[in-house]
Amino acid sequence: MAANRVDLLLLLLEIEMDRRRFLTLAGTAGAVGLRSPISRAWAAAGGVAPSVSGALRPLARRHPLGVPEVVSAADLTLAARPATVDIGRGATEAWTLNGALPSPTIRVRRGERASILLENSLPEPTILHWHGLDVPEAADGHPRLAIATGDSYQYDFTVEDRAGLYWYHPHTHGRTGAQTYQGMAGLIVVEDDEESALGLPSGELDLPIVLQDKRLGDGTSLAYERSMGPDVMYGYLGDTAVANGVVDGTVEVHRTGYRLRLLNASNARVFELGLSDGRPLTLIGTDGGLLERPVTLDRIMMGTGERADVLVDFSSMEPGERVYLRSFEFQIPGMMGMMGGRGMGGGGMGRGRGMHAMMGGLPQGAAMDLVEFVASDAPAETARPASDVLSSVPRIELESGAPRRTFRFESAMMQHTINGRSFEMERVDVRVPRGQPERWIIENTSGLPHPVHIHVGQFQVLARAGGRNRVMPWETGLKDTVLVWPEERVEVGVHFRTHRGLFLMHCHNLEHEDMGMMLNFEVE
């Protein structure tokens, strides 16, 4: 009965918000016409609404896409501080590391030592997590290690991970969403001899791209203003695509093959990535580095925190021709319209297209153009094909009697829990023997997608039941984050070989994480 009252109150709130918007627009309806919530959100962002087919017309204004500054992990200082940045439309204040948006890209070779000093000049505590790296407990960025304003924290570890794309971001409990959204996120590129021998595109043909969505409307403010309604349930969804810190980014490309290293660093947005002209993406790596063999795909779905390493051949383009990296429109099977997994029935509400569109962000699954590629007039060069064999991917060997643990991710009534419990800083939820492979079962019993991240290294996706009912092509390598649809049950193999200590498992929808969808596991 109480749940029904909450649903009714939220529906009445949405109706009232639509009524107010109608009255606001009525005076100009003859000039601009009345639009759907999605169209209004796109218009506010200076863009063009999705067509019935989900395709987008080119945006009128584009801004040059920058490449993050590249730094070494040796004796690096990262100063967390507010700074004024230019996101293409104009200057705005962001929370940054070393004054940059996005944060600097750290390049390191496998086997090298990372010595990184974090200095906090923010008006609140912070700490950094090295997402995907297998690091000691003291370097992992557990929120209990957060440092106060004016303090510093020294990280010291050796990078033993495979070559690939990793990243770093804040992990302050209750404030991870705010600090990451306002600008604190950067890439980590790990290199090794095996990858170097493949002759992959390099230099300016190796393009790292941090993909995010921001709630900008027609402005520039990166202020994080989370509501206690849909933002808590769905996550903080934006209305504007941002790539490498730039709104509506564009980059001139040579007519040859490129390597695009893609990170979904959004708070909650899931991307279904593809190119606007159907040009194929050759997937060569994911979270934990190179795949065994390349896979040619039209689309790649990425939840928050996931990465995709792809090759794209631009050699067939004509000078001046444009193609867009796009998140295509999609629907999430079983996604709830409102609270507790109960759809409101009919219309858009049952598809999750209700309140958060009204609150300023596009709904989950809306189409977005992310980056524009424009072919230069330089002579075309034949792109070198990917090697048939890329790498030998280490597998997690599991015996039939390997220990099994089940983790149930639940979202209902403004609460996000794992196995019915909300995160507590010092409570140890699971104890795992070091060196013992285990089967972990991740069950999503809610009506929302959950990208599940496990700290301290990589795992292997073994099976999926329900929903999509299969291991996806971009899940065949090593992973540290797996996207679990509503009513899906995903089985992963974990093997904590190296470090003992207290680590985290959580949903990487940052609002879900901040609201308690996280647990401690201790490797003994």
XYZ file of C-alpha atoms in Angstrom:
524
model
C 0.000 0.000 0.000
C 2.819 2.417 0.913
C 4.645 1.630 -2.319
C 1.515 2.408 -4.324
C 1.178 5.764 -2.572
C 4.798 6.606 -3.469
C 4.188 5.723 -7.117
C 1.046 7.861 -7.151
C 2.830 10.832 -5.596
C 5.644 10.605 -8.160
C 3.159 10.392 -11.023
C 1.305 13.447 -9.706
C 4.634 15.290 -9.461
C 5.379 14.488 -13.101
C 1.926 15.662 -14.196
C 2.408 18.936 -12.296
C 5.839 19.454 -13.893
C 4.371 18.862 -17.357
C 1.523 21.275 -16.592
C 3.972 24.015 -15.673
C 6.053 23.402 -18.764
C 2.894 23.527 -20.902
C 1.932 26.895 -19.463
C 5.447 28.191 -20.080
C 5.462 27.012 -23.681
C 1.872 27.964 -24.483
C 2.746 31.593 -25.167
C 5.183 30.589 -27.893
C 3.473 27.452 -29.139
C 2.622 29.067 -32.440
C 6.294 29.693 -33.130
C 7.977 26.591 -31.782
C 5.190 24.026 -31.368
C 4.665 21.724 -28.392
C 7.337 19.062 -27.992
C 7.718 15.800 -26.175
C 9.892 15.747 -23.021
C 12.751 14.174 -24.999
C 12.544 16.760 -27.770
C 12.405 19.575 -25.229
C 15.504 18.289 -23.489
C 17.393 18.103 -26.782
C 16.272 21.593 -27.760
C 17.448 22.934 -24.399
C 20.835 21.361 -25.084
C 21.125 23.129 -28.446
C 20.753 19.865 -30.334
C 18.203 18.108 -32.491
C 15.645 15.609 -31.253
C 15.947 11.937 -32.256
C 13.848 10.966 -35.235
C 11.422 8.072 -35.118
C 14.225 5.767 -36.263
C 16.587 7.034 -33.576
C 19.012 8.677 -36.039
C 20.245 12.177 -35.320
C 20.800 15.054 -37.692
C 24.244 16.683 -37.329
C 24.445 19.261 -34.579
C 24.885 22.821 -35.766
C 27.911 23.683 -33.630
C 30.942 21.507 -32.943
C 34.016 22.172 -30.831
C 37.548 20.781 -31.344
C 38.172 17.632 -29.362
C 41.253 17.894 -27.189
C 43.584 15.102 -26.144
C 44.359 14.888 -22.411
C 47.852 15.759 -21.228
C 50.029 12.650 -20.903
C 52.071 12.238 -17.714
C 54.327 9.598 -16.178
C 53.375 7.639 -13.045
C 56.841 8.202 -11.584
C 56.933 10.972 -8.962
C 53.591 12.362 -10.103
C 51.602 14.875 -8.066
C 47.867 15.128 -8.624
C 46.387 18.248 -7.038
C 42.630 18.035 -6.479
C 41.317 21.578 -6.734
C 38.573 23.719 -8.259
C 39.624 25.335 -11.522
C 38.132 27.254 -14.428
C 37.992 25.188 -17.623
C 36.629 25.664 -21.143
C 34.176 22.987 -22.262
C 33.803 24.449 -25.758
C 30.812 26.647 -25.081
C 32.736 28.783 -22.647
C 34.408 28.860 -19.251
C 33.002 27.112 -16.201
C 34.218 25.925 -12.823
C 35.112 22.261 -12.443
C 36.677 20.084 -9.787
C 39.910 18.945 -11.350
C 43.170 17.117 -10.925
C 46.010 19.483 -11.887
C 43.501 21.945 -13.317
C 42.693 19.763 -16.337
C 39.410 18.435 -17.753
C 39.587 15.534 -18.192
C 42.375 14.684 -15.766
C 45.824 13.884 -17.210
C 46.353 10.530 -18.924
C 48.891 8.433 -17.028
C 51.091 6.270 -19.285
C 53.075 3.494 -17.653
C 54.806 0.310 -18.792
C 54.053 -2.971 -17.153
C 56.525 -3.598 -14.349
C 57.141 0.089 -13.631
C 56.634 1.651 -10.225
C 53.927 4.257 -9.714
C 54.666 6.932 -7.128
C 51.730 9.339 -7.012
C 51.005 12.029 -4.440
C 47.399 13.194 -4.085
C 46.993 16.695 -2.636
C 43.506 17.784 -1.608
C 42.536 21.420 -2.061
C 38.828 20.677 -2.459
C 36.360 21.914 0.167
C 35.640 18.288 1.221
C 37.464 14.956 1.652
C 38.558 12.923 -1.359
C 40.527 9.822 -2.349
C 41.413 8.248 -5.718
C 40.740 4.713 -6.970
C 42.839 3.127 -9.754
C 39.998 1.389 -11.551
C 40.954 -2.042 -12.908
C 44.504 -2.161 -11.567
C 45.559 -4.947 -9.210
C 47.029 -2.815 -6.419
C 47.614 -3.265 -2.673
C 44.900 -2.366 -0.178
C 46.627 0.892 0.791
C 46.622 2.041 -2.858
C 43.110 0.981 -3.849
C 41.288 4.140 -2.763
C 38.901 2.653 -0.227
C 36.635 5.478 1.040
C 37.801 4.977 4.636
C 41.177 6.356 3.443
C 39.708 9.682 2.248
C 41.822 12.686 3.170
C 40.583 16.023 4.497
C 41.025 19.406 2.871
C 44.692 20.403 3.010
C 45.978 16.842 3.483
C 47.843 14.582 1.073
C 48.066 10.848 0.387
C 51.001 8.923 -1.071
C 50.371 6.021 -3.476
C 53.236 3.625 -4.119
C 52.719 0.440 -6.137
C 54.098 -1.526 -9.073
C 51.931 -1.875 -12.175
C 51.753 -5.585 -12.990
C 48.621 -5.444 -15.140
C 48.348 -6.365 -18.813
C 48.615 -3.653 -21.446
C 45.293 -1.898 -21.788
C 43.103 1.037 -20.866
C 42.332 1.629 -17.188
C 41.212 4.780 -15.392
C 41.123 6.654 -12.106
C 38.446 8.626 -10.292
C 37.378 9.634 -6.765
C 35.984 7.060 -4.349
C 34.724 9.250 -1.508
C 31.704 7.590 0.099
C 28.516 9.473 -0.638
C 30.374 11.922 -2.919
C 31.837 9.744 -5.684
C 29.060 10.819 -8.060
C 29.479 14.520 -7.354
C 33.274 14.593 -7.571
C 33.489 12.477 -10.725
C 30.696 14.399 -12.452
C 32.340 17.750 -11.696
C 35.520 16.696 -13.477
C 37.807 14.315 -11.579
C 38.424 11.381 -13.932
C 41.369 10.371 -16.100
C 42.798 7.515 -18.160
C 45.615 5.110 -17.371
C 47.320 3.551 -20.409
C 49.432 0.499 -19.576
C 51.896 -0.649 -22.249
C 53.988 -3.802 -22.613
C 56.228 -5.546 -25.145
C 53.517 -7.936 -26.390
C 51.231 -5.083 -27.406
C 54.076 -3.008 -28.894
C 54.953 -5.863 -31.255
C 51.494 -5.789 -32.874
C 52.094 -2.539 -34.770
C 48.777 -0.996 -33.757
C 48.016 2.612 -34.754
C 50.098 4.963 -32.634
C 50.881 8.634 -32.164
C 48.048 10.825 -33.412
C 46.321 7.712 -34.784
C 45.883 6.444 -31.208
C 43.002 8.506 -29.859
C 41.837 8.126 -26.222
C 38.300 9.409 -25.591
C 36.611 9.900 -22.222
C 32.853 9.747 -22.873
C 30.385 11.374 -20.480
C 26.992 13.035 -20.393
C 26.375 16.282 -18.508
C 23.234 18.119 -17.510
C 23.971 21.459 -19.185
C 20.815 22.600 -20.972
C 22.009 25.602 -22.971
C 24.563 26.589 -20.318
C 27.994 25.506 -19.133
C 27.600 24.796 -15.409
C 29.000 21.495 -14.088
C 27.203 21.936 -10.777
C 25.953 18.630 -9.396
C 22.378 19.107 -8.199
C 21.005 15.668 -7.465
C 17.307 15.376 -6.725
C 16.014 12.900 -4.153
C 13.616 11.346 -6.658
C 14.539 10.049 -10.120
C 18.221 11.019 -9.823
C 18.575 8.669 -6.865
C 16.747 5.835 -8.604
C 17.963 6.130 -12.193
C 21.255 7.902 -11.569
C 22.363 11.372 -12.642
C 21.615 11.379 -16.371
C 22.672 14.307 -18.540
C 21.246 15.965 -21.637
C 24.503 16.787 -23.429
C 27.346 14.626 -24.739
C 30.832 15.520 -23.518
C 34.016 13.904 -24.880
C 37.438 14.664 -23.407
C 35.814 17.512 -21.513
C 34.354 19.151 -24.651
C 30.707 19.592 -25.629
C 29.849 18.336 -29.142
C 33.453 17.414 -29.881
C 34.861 17.172 -33.390
C 38.208 15.877 -34.605
C 39.805 15.911 -38.053
C 41.053 12.436 -38.930
C 43.435 11.222 -41.584
C 41.884 8.829 -44.073
C 43.452 5.718 -42.626
C 43.082 3.382 -39.651
C 42.714 4.677 -36.086
C 42.788 3.158 -32.646
C 40.045 4.573 -30.430
C 40.400 3.879 -26.709
C 36.948 4.507 -25.284
C 35.943 4.940 -21.643
C 32.401 5.384 -20.366
C 33.037 7.751 -17.441
C 29.410 8.836 -17.060
C 27.669 8.706 -13.717
C 24.827 6.476 -14.892
C 24.533 6.581 -18.703
C 24.749 3.325 -20.673
C 26.032 3.779 -24.235
C 25.241 1.586 -27.236
C 28.164 2.662 -29.362
C 28.408 2.537 -33.122
C 29.263 4.740 -36.098
C 26.520 6.698 -37.801
C 27.219 5.289 -41.289
C 27.357 1.659 -40.151
C 31.141 1.539 -40.470
C 32.340 -1.488 -38.436
C 34.179 -1.355 -35.130
C 36.983 -3.873 -34.734
C 37.147 -4.653 -31.040
C 40.662 -5.582 -29.894
C 40.451 -5.039 -26.138
C 38.200 -4.381 -23.162
C 38.621 -3.668 -19.435
C 41.511 -6.056 -18.802
C 43.477 -5.498 -21.999
C 43.722 -7.206 -25.386
C 41.391 -9.962 -26.540
C 42.764 -13.181 -27.956
C 41.426 -12.289 -31.419
C 39.790 -9.193 -32.930
C 35.993 -9.123 -33.200
C 34.155 -7.060 -35.831
C 30.969 -5.479 -34.494
C 28.361 -2.904 -35.479
C 27.519 -1.974 -31.884
C 29.197 -2.206 -28.495
C 27.233 -1.624 -25.304
C 29.153 0.002 -22.459
C 27.972 0.561 -18.910
C 29.631 3.119 -16.676
C 33.230 2.224 -15.919
C 33.630 -0.113 -18.912
C 36.204 0.380 -21.673
C 36.449 -0.614 -25.337
C 39.633 -0.607 -27.433
C 38.605 -0.478 -31.102
C 40.102 -0.030 -34.555
C 38.226 2.103 -37.090
C 39.074 2.403 -40.790
C 38.446 5.912 -42.150
C 40.299 5.317 -45.448
C 37.113 5.110 -47.569
C 35.889 8.564 -46.528
C 35.950 11.510 -48.915
C 37.664 14.750 -47.828
C 35.284 16.706 -45.633
C 32.983 13.754 -45.095
C 31.607 13.395 -41.577
C 30.794 10.373 -39.475
C 29.649 10.315 -35.854
C 30.452 8.092 -32.932
C 26.923 7.649 -31.651
C 25.067 6.083 -28.789
C 22.104 4.577 -30.575
C 18.629 4.446 -29.097
C 17.863 1.295 -27.128
C 15.458 -0.076 -24.566
C 16.345 -2.094 -21.488
C 14.132 -5.184 -21.220
C 12.255 -5.165 -17.951
C 13.430 -1.699 -16.960
C 11.055 -0.229 -14.434
C 9.197 2.968 -15.138
C 9.135 4.146 -11.542
C 9.751 2.634 -8.123
C 10.527 -0.918 -7.073
C 10.399 -2.414 -10.571
C 6.708 -1.591 -11.145
C 6.046 0.042 -14.507
C 3.308 2.649 -14.692
C 1.835 0.946 -17.739
C 1.450 2.261 -21.275
C 3.189 5.226 -22.829
C 6.768 6.041 -21.984
C 6.628 5.558 -18.237
C 7.078 1.802 -18.402
C 10.172 2.336 -20.559
C 11.870 4.609 -18.051
C 11.056 7.754 -20.085
C 9.214 9.532 -17.331
C 10.502 11.756 -14.592
C 14.203 12.098 -15.222
C 13.569 13.595 -18.663
C 11.598 16.276 -16.829
C 14.403 16.822 -14.336
C 16.856 17.890 -17.031
C 18.457 14.686 -18.299
C 17.652 12.526 -21.303
C 16.252 9.123 -20.347
C 18.360 6.011 -20.356
C 18.535 4.670 -23.913
C 18.040 7.977 -25.741
C 20.174 8.469 -28.860
C 23.148 10.837 -28.561
C 25.862 11.905 -31.000
C 29.107 11.765 -29.018
C 32.012 12.684 -31.317
C 32.191 13.935 -34.914
C 34.998 12.673 -37.159
C 35.777 14.809 -40.235
C 38.004 13.381 -42.966
C 41.002 15.513 -43.863
C 42.045 16.224 -47.448
C 45.357 14.369 -47.071
C 45.805 11.360 -49.386
C 44.066 8.210 -48.168
C 46.258 5.415 -46.825
C 45.242 1.784 -46.591
C 44.564 0.840 -42.986
C 46.614 -2.025 -41.638
C 44.309 -4.893 -40.580
C 44.432 -6.171 -37.037
C 46.534 -9.254 -36.400
C 44.506 -12.490 -36.365
C 46.018 -13.301 -32.978
C 46.378 -10.449 -30.498
C 47.259 -11.950 -27.154
C 47.142 -14.961 -24.900
C 44.474 -14.091 -22.344
C 44.965 -15.751 -18.958
C 41.897 -17.717 -17.900
C 40.549 -18.394 -14.434
C 40.496 -22.157 -13.950
C 37.519 -23.238 -11.868
C 36.933 -26.756 -10.637
C 33.399 -28.103 -10.364
C 33.548 -27.823 -6.578
C 34.855 -24.246 -6.500
C 33.165 -22.082 -3.844
C 30.052 -20.207 -5.018
C 28.738 -16.926 -3.642
C 25.585 -15.071 -4.675
C 25.223 -11.294 -4.629
C 21.709 -9.938 -5.116
C 21.503 -6.330 -6.373
C 18.182 -4.758 -5.420
C 16.694 -1.296 -6.037
C 13.377 -0.315 -4.495
C 11.822 2.560 -2.571
C 14.816 4.899 -3.040
C 17.191 2.262 -1.659
C 19.972 0.350 -3.410
C 21.329 -2.701 -1.608
C 23.387 -5.860 -2.067
C 21.892 -8.933 -0.393
C 19.473 -6.628 1.389
C 22.193 -4.588 3.096
C 23.451 -1.065 2.607
C 27.187 -0.313 2.765
C 28.864 0.206 6.111
C 32.451 1.446 6.113
C 33.974 -1.044 8.556
C 31.709 -4.072 8.138
C 33.292 -7.050 6.366
C 30.583 -8.709 4.279
C 32.627 -11.475 2.645
C 35.940 -13.159 3.469
C 37.782 -14.745 0.533
C 40.918 -16.920 0.757
C 43.763 -15.511 -1.328
C 44.674 -17.791 -4.232
C 41.320 -19.654 -4.222
C 39.310 -19.310 -7.463
C 35.585 -18.808 -6.847
C 32.316 -18.506 -8.761
C 30.442 -15.314 -7.960
C 26.818 -15.087 -9.036
C 25.485 -11.550 -9.605
C 21.699 -11.398 -9.601
C 19.843 -8.247 -10.609
C 16.400 -8.588 -9.067
C 15.564 -4.919 -9.650
C 14.050 -3.116 -12.615
C 17.221 -1.084 -13.292
C 20.552 -1.879 -14.991
C 23.540 -2.315 -12.674
C 27.155 -2.140 -13.967
C 28.891 -4.206 -11.277
C 32.546 -3.456 -10.501
C 34.855 -5.673 -8.460
C 38.071 -4.101 -7.167
C 41.620 -5.518 -7.159
C 42.194 -6.881 -10.648
C 40.103 -8.626 -13.274
C 37.512 -11.377 -13.475
C 36.124 -13.597 -16.222
C 32.474 -13.576 -17.344
C 31.387 -17.223 -17.494
C 27.653 -17.185 -18.227
C 24.479 -15.092 -18.282
C 20.941 -16.345 -17.687
C 17.785 -14.324 -18.280
C 17.657 -11.074 -20.242
C 20.220 -11.293 -23.030
C 20.972 -14.874 -21.928
C 24.539 -15.025 -23.260
C 28.054 -13.715 -22.773
C 28.372 -10.684 -25.038
C 31.274 -10.370 -27.533
C 32.758 -7.490 -25.507
C 32.762 -9.676 -22.369
C 35.002 -12.464 -23.656
C 38.249 -10.960 -22.377
C 39.153 -10.062 -18.816
C 36.765 -7.639 -17.124
C 36.520 -5.552 -13.982
C 32.980 -4.276 -14.639
C 30.013 -6.183 -16.051
C 26.661 -4.699 -17.040
C 23.760 -6.694 -15.584
C 20.309 -6.012 -17.044
C 17.107 -6.302 -14.968
C 16.317 -9.927 -14.113
C 19.696 -11.146 -15.390
C 21.933 -13.567 -13.511
C 25.616 -13.289 -14.440
C 28.255 -15.774 -13.307
C 31.866 -14.615 -13.074
C 35.091 -16.306 -12.062
C 37.284 -14.428 -9.593
C 40.789 -15.256 -8.419
C 42.551 -12.901 -5.998
C 46.131 -14.079 -6.341
C 48.233 -11.180 -5.156
C 47.063 -8.849 -2.409
C 45.461 -9.363 0.968
C 43.244 -6.709 2.495
C 39.863 -5.003 2.383
C 38.420 -4.278 -1.065
C 35.083 -3.306 -2.626
C 32.344 -4.638 -4.861
C 29.676 -2.171 -5.955
C 27.358 -0.879 -8.633
C 29.166 1.631 -10.855
C 26.059 3.703 -11.338
C 27.606 6.313 -9.065
C 24.341 7.383 -7.469
C 23.547 3.761 -6.631
C 27.034 3.390 -5.157
C 26.727 6.588 -3.131
C 23.365 5.446 -1.782
C 24.840 2.225 -0.422
C 24.970 -0.402 -3.212
C 28.455 -1.461 -2.162
C 30.069 -4.050 0.106
C 33.449 -4.865 1.625
C 35.177 -8.151 0.906
C 38.383 -9.143 2.645
C 41.030 -11.228 0.907
C 42.648 -13.269 3.663
